[in-house]
mmCIF file of C-alpha atoms in Angstrom:
data_model
loop_
_atom_site.group_PDB
_atom_site.id
_atom_site.type_symbol
_atom_site.label_atom_id
_atom_site.label_comp_id
_atom_site.label_asym_id
_atom_site.label_seq_id
_atom_site.Cartn_x
_atom_site.Cartn_y
_atom_site.Cartn_z
ATOM 1 C CA UNK A 23 107.181 112.114 100.128
ATOM 2 C CA UNK A 24 106.794 109.824 102.214
ATOM 3 C CA UNK A 25 103.657 107.066 102.398
ATOM 4 C CA UNK A 26 103.091 104.848 105.590
ATOM 5 C CA UNK A 27 101.880 101.178 104.320
ATOM 6 C CA UNK A 28 100.666 100.660 107.674
ATOM 7 C CA UNK A 29 99.136 96.978 109.129
ATOM 8 C CA UNK A 30 97.824 97.931 112.020
ATOM 9 C CA UNK A 31 97.609 93.993 113.191
ATOM 10 C CA UNK A 32 101.508 94.286 113.218
ATOM 11 C CA UNK A 33 103.318 94.476 116.712
ATOM 12 C CA UNK A 34 99.852 93.448 119.262
ATOM 13 C CA UNK A 35 98.041 96.452 117.239
ATOM 14 C CA UNK A 36 100.176 99.020 118.152
ATOM 15 C CA UNK A 37 101.080 100.068 114.368
ATOM 16 C CA UNK A 38 97.640 101.111 114.531
ATOM 17 C CA UNK A 39 98.016 104.508 116.478
ATOM 18 C CA UNK A 40 99.317 105.599 113.446
ATOM 19 C CA UNK A 41 95.971 105.005 111.799
ATOM 20 C CA UNK A 42 94.446 106.622 114.673
ATOM 21 C CA UNK A 43 96.097 109.959 113.891
ATOM 22 C CA UNK A 44 93.065 109.846 110.955
ATOM 23 C CA UNK A 45 95.399 111.724 108.463
ATOM 24 C CA UNK A 46 95.287 110.286 105.406
ATOM 25 C CA UNK A 47 97.858 113.610 104.308
ATOM 26 C CA UNK A 48 99.721 116.250 106.272
ATOM 27 C CA UNK A 49 102.547 118.758 105.505
ATOM 28 C CA UNK A 50 105.834 117.941 106.983
ATOM 29 C CA UNK A 51 107.832 120.943 105.907
ATOM 30 C CA UNK A 52 106.765 122.923 101.990
ATOM 31 C CA UNK A 53 108.832 120.003 100.262
ATOM 32 C CA UNK A 54 107.229 117.200 102.552
ATOM 33 C CA UNK A 55 104.026 115.777 102.187
ATOM 34 C CA UNK A 56 103.322 112.323 104.252
ATOM 35 C CA UNK A 57 100.009 110.139 103.307
ATOM 36 C CA UNK A 58 99.028 107.925 105.730
ATOM 37 C CA UNK A 59 97.289 104.043 104.278
ATOM 38 C CA UNK A 60 95.597 100.833 106.177
ATOM 39 C CA UNK A 61 97.106 97.885 104.390
ATOM 40 C CA UNK A 62 94.479 95.820 105.726
ATOM 41 C CA UNK A 63 91.945 98.323 104.339
ATOM 42 C CA UNK A 64 91.784 96.924 100.588
ATOM 43 C CA UNK A 65 90.327 100.481 99.444
ATOM 44 C CA UNK A 66 93.045 101.781 101.540
ATOM 45 C CA UNK A 67 95.413 100.176 100.062
ATOM 46 C CA UNK A 68 94.851 100.531 96.391
ATOM 47 C CA UNK A 69 94.917 104.514 97.333
ATOM 48 C CA UNK A 70 97.909 104.286 98.674
ATOM 49 C CA UNK A 71 99.148 101.946 96.136
ATOM 50 C CA UNK A 72 97.515 105.122 93.236
ATOM 51 C CA UNK A 73 99.188 107.399 95.345
ATOM 52 C CA UNK A 74 102.544 106.023 95.043
ATOM 53 C CA UNK A 75 101.782 105.740 91.459
ATOM 54 C CA UNK A 76 101.238 108.828 90.331
ATOM 55 C CA UNK A 77 104.137 110.609 92.714
ATOM 56 C CA UNK A 78 106.253 107.859 90.768
ATOM 57 C CA UNK A 79 105.174 109.869 87.414
ATOM 58 C CA UNK A 80 105.553 112.797 88.912
ATOM 59 C CA UNK A 81 109.375 113.979 88.077
ATOM 60 C CA UNK A 82 109.475 116.273 90.646
ATOM 61 C CA UNK A 83 108.814 114.047 93.377
ATOM 62 C CA UNK A 84 110.729 111.437 94.944
ATOM 63 C CA UNK A 85 108.712 109.043 97.240
ATOM 64 C CA UNK A 86 109.503 106.739 99.574
ATOM 65 C CA UNK A 87 107.267 104.129 101.001
ATOM 66 C CA UNK A 88 107.827 102.696 104.224
ATOM 67 C CA UNK A 89 106.357 99.267 105.626
ATOM 68 C CA UNK A 90 104.887 99.543 109.240
ATOM 69 C CA UNK A 91 104.943 96.520 110.037
ATOM 70 C CA UNK A 92 106.964 93.238 110.680
ATOM 71 C CA UNK A 93 108.793 90.783 107.867
ATOM 72 C CA UNK A 94 105.022 89.856 106.715
ATOM 73 C CA UNK A 95 103.902 93.091 106.073
ATOM 74 C CA UNK A 96 107.416 93.897 104.585
ATOM 75 C CA UNK A 97 107.469 91.566 101.996
ATOM 76 C CA UNK A 98 103.212 92.523 100.858
ATOM 77 C CA UNK A 99 104.364 96.044 100.388
ATOM 78 C CA UNK A 100 107.165 94.686 98.418
ATOM 79 C CA UNK A 101 105.042 92.513 96.363
ATOM 80 C CA UNK A 102 102.225 95.199 95.925
ATOM 81 C CA UNK A 103 105.204 97.657 94.330
ATOM 82 C CA UNK A 104 106.080 94.763 91.815
ATOM 83 C CA UNK A 105 102.541 94.611 91.010
ATOM 84 C CA UNK A 106 102.169 98.533 90.388
ATOM 85 C CA UNK A 107 104.883 99.195 88.639
ATOM 86 C CA UNK A 108 106.770 101.014 91.478
ATOM 87 C CA UNK A 109 109.365 98.262 91.966
ATOM 88 C CA UNK A 110 112.210 101.697 91.690
ATOM 89 C CA UNK A 111 110.626 103.195 94.604
ATOM 90 C CA UNK A 112 113.110 103.180 98.308
ATOM 91 C CA UNK A 113 111.203 101.432 100.791
ATOM 92 C CA UNK A 114 111.930 101.426 104.754
ATOM 93 C CA UNK A 115 110.732 99.619 107.890
ATOM 94 C CA UNK A 116 108.828 101.062 111.144
ATOM 95 C CA UNK A 117 109.553 98.062 112.888
ATOM 96 C CA UNK A 118 105.947 96.561 114.504
ATOM 97 C CA UNK A 119 106.457 93.020 114.291
ATOM 98 C CA UNK A 120 107.632 90.618 116.555
ATOM 99 C CA UNK A 121 111.073 88.953 114.664
ATOM 100 C CA UNK A 122 111.140 91.935 112.720
ATOM 101 C CA UNK A 123 114.202 90.538 110.979
ATOM 102 C CA UNK A 124 113.967 92.331 107.399
ATOM 103 C CA UNK A 125 114.751 96.043 109.573
ATOM 104 C CA UNK A 126 117.335 94.617 112.046
ATOM 105 C CA UNK A 127 119.118 93.711 108.737
ATOM 106 C CA UNK A 128 118.939 96.955 107.351
ATOM 107 C CA UNK A 129 119.942 98.764 110.940
ATOM 108 C CA UNK A 130 116.576 99.982 111.602
ATOM 109 C CA UNK A 131 116.071 98.382 114.505
ATOM 110 C CA UNK A 132 113.968 95.286 115.846
ATOM 111 C CA UNK A 133 111.502 96.987 117.714
ATOM 112 C CA UNK A 134 109.106 99.786 117.190
ATOM 113 C CA UNK A 135 110.606 103.088 118.145
ATOM 114 C CA UNK A 136 109.261 104.696 121.263
ATOM 115 C CA UNK A 137 108.401 107.622 121.492
ATOM 116 C CA UNK A 138 106.720 106.359 118.035
ATOM 117 C CA UNK A 139 104.922 109.922 117.493
ATOM 118 C CA UNK A 140 105.960 112.227 120.635
ATOM 119 C CA UNK A 141 104.697 115.898 121.219
ATOM 120 C CA UNK A 142 103.806 117.400 118.302
ATOM 121 C CA UNK A 143 104.605 114.217 116.432
ATOM 122 C CA UNK A 144 107.890 115.433 116.254
ATOM 123 C CA UNK A 145 109.067 111.310 116.860
ATOM 124 C CA UNK A 146 107.400 110.403 113.592
ATOM 125 C CA UNK A 147 108.485 113.616 111.852
ATOM 126 C CA UNK A 148 112.191 113.545 112.782
ATOM 127 C CA UNK A 149 112.670 110.198 111.491
ATOM 128 C CA UNK A 150 110.731 110.420 108.548
ATOM 129 C CA UNK A 151 112.905 113.059 107.952
ATOM 130 C CA UNK A 152 115.812 110.912 108.654
ATOM 131 C CA UNK A 153 114.911 108.432 106.516
ATOM 132 C CA UNK A 154 114.196 110.991 103.604
ATOM 133 C CA UNK A 155 117.687 111.264 103.776
ATOM 134 C CA UNK A 156 119.380 108.121 104.068
ATOM 135 C CA UNK A 157 121.406 106.631 101.461
ATOM 136 C CA UNK A 158 119.553 104.459 99.350
ATOM 137 C CA UNK A 159 120.612 100.425 98.854
ATOM 138 C CA UNK A 160 119.950 98.244 96.308
ATOM 139 C CA UNK A 161 118.429 94.983 97.507
ATOM 140 C CA UNK A 162 117.860 91.609 95.261
ATOM 141 C CA UNK A 163 114.126 90.569 95.533
ATOM 142 C CA UNK A 164 114.136 87.033 94.697
ATOM 143 C CA UNK A 165 112.610 84.114 96.203
ATOM 144 C CA UNK A 166 113.851 80.029 96.618
ATOM 145 C CA UNK A 167 111.914 77.009 96.701
ATOM 146 C CA UNK A 168 113.212 73.655 98.521
ATOM 147 C CA UNK A 169 111.063 70.635 98.356
ATOM 148 C CA UNK A 170 112.088 67.752 100.719
ATOM 149 C CA UNK A 171 111.392 64.343 100.512
ATOM 150 C CA UNK A 172 109.903 62.034 102.920
ATOM 151 C CA UNK A 173 112.860 61.646 104.868
ATOM 152 C CA UNK A 174 113.815 65.314 104.744
ATOM 153 C CA UNK A 175 116.732 64.844 101.848
ATOM 154 C CA UNK A 176 116.487 68.030 99.803
ATOM 155 C CA UNK A 177 115.005 66.595 96.214
ATOM 156 C CA UNK A 178 114.414 69.921 93.961
ATOM 157 C CA UNK A 179 116.048 73.092 94.748
ATOM 158 C CA UNK A 180 114.346 75.963 92.816
ATOM 159 C CA UNK A 181 115.854 79.365 92.545
ATOM 160 C CA UNK A 182 113.628 82.035 90.683
ATOM 161 C CA UNK A 183 115.894 85.560 90.461
ATOM 162 C CA UNK A 184 112.594 87.697 88.626
ATOM 163 C CA UNK A 185 110.626 87.117 91.649
ATOM 164 C CA UNK A 186 106.778 87.066 90.894
ATOM 165 C CA UNK A 187 104.743 90.003 92.593
ATOM 166 C CA UNK A 188 101.645 87.517 92.942
ATOM 167 C CA UNK A 189 103.670 84.419 94.327
#
């Protein structure tokens, strides 16, 4: 199962194409369902993470979440996963942002796939199947804060390896 968490403003509003499908749920195959939620709409966002939590609690499901946006959307999705106690869910990216550094580092590409959806949604569905079949790799989530003195010299470096979702 795949849950798409879409920031429709990413990529100069090009991510909105996924929301414009007006499909909250559809099926790729008998065993692969897809849900699409709008990160910018609080009701849709909460419904999305609620659905994800439901899938996490189902021993038959093995959900994957795709952050559809740029680096900020990826961070936002990961923070929401942590706050909803879904931190073991694999995260992928459909890049829509300007930098897409996280997506580039993970070899998912640095630009929006073309065609994004394709005829009969083949391009999108092929990408979702590929993500579901991909190898899972663990990543650390942490935070480093560097505080500078007035002259630009490093004053304090704070490291937090137990990243708090609400920061």
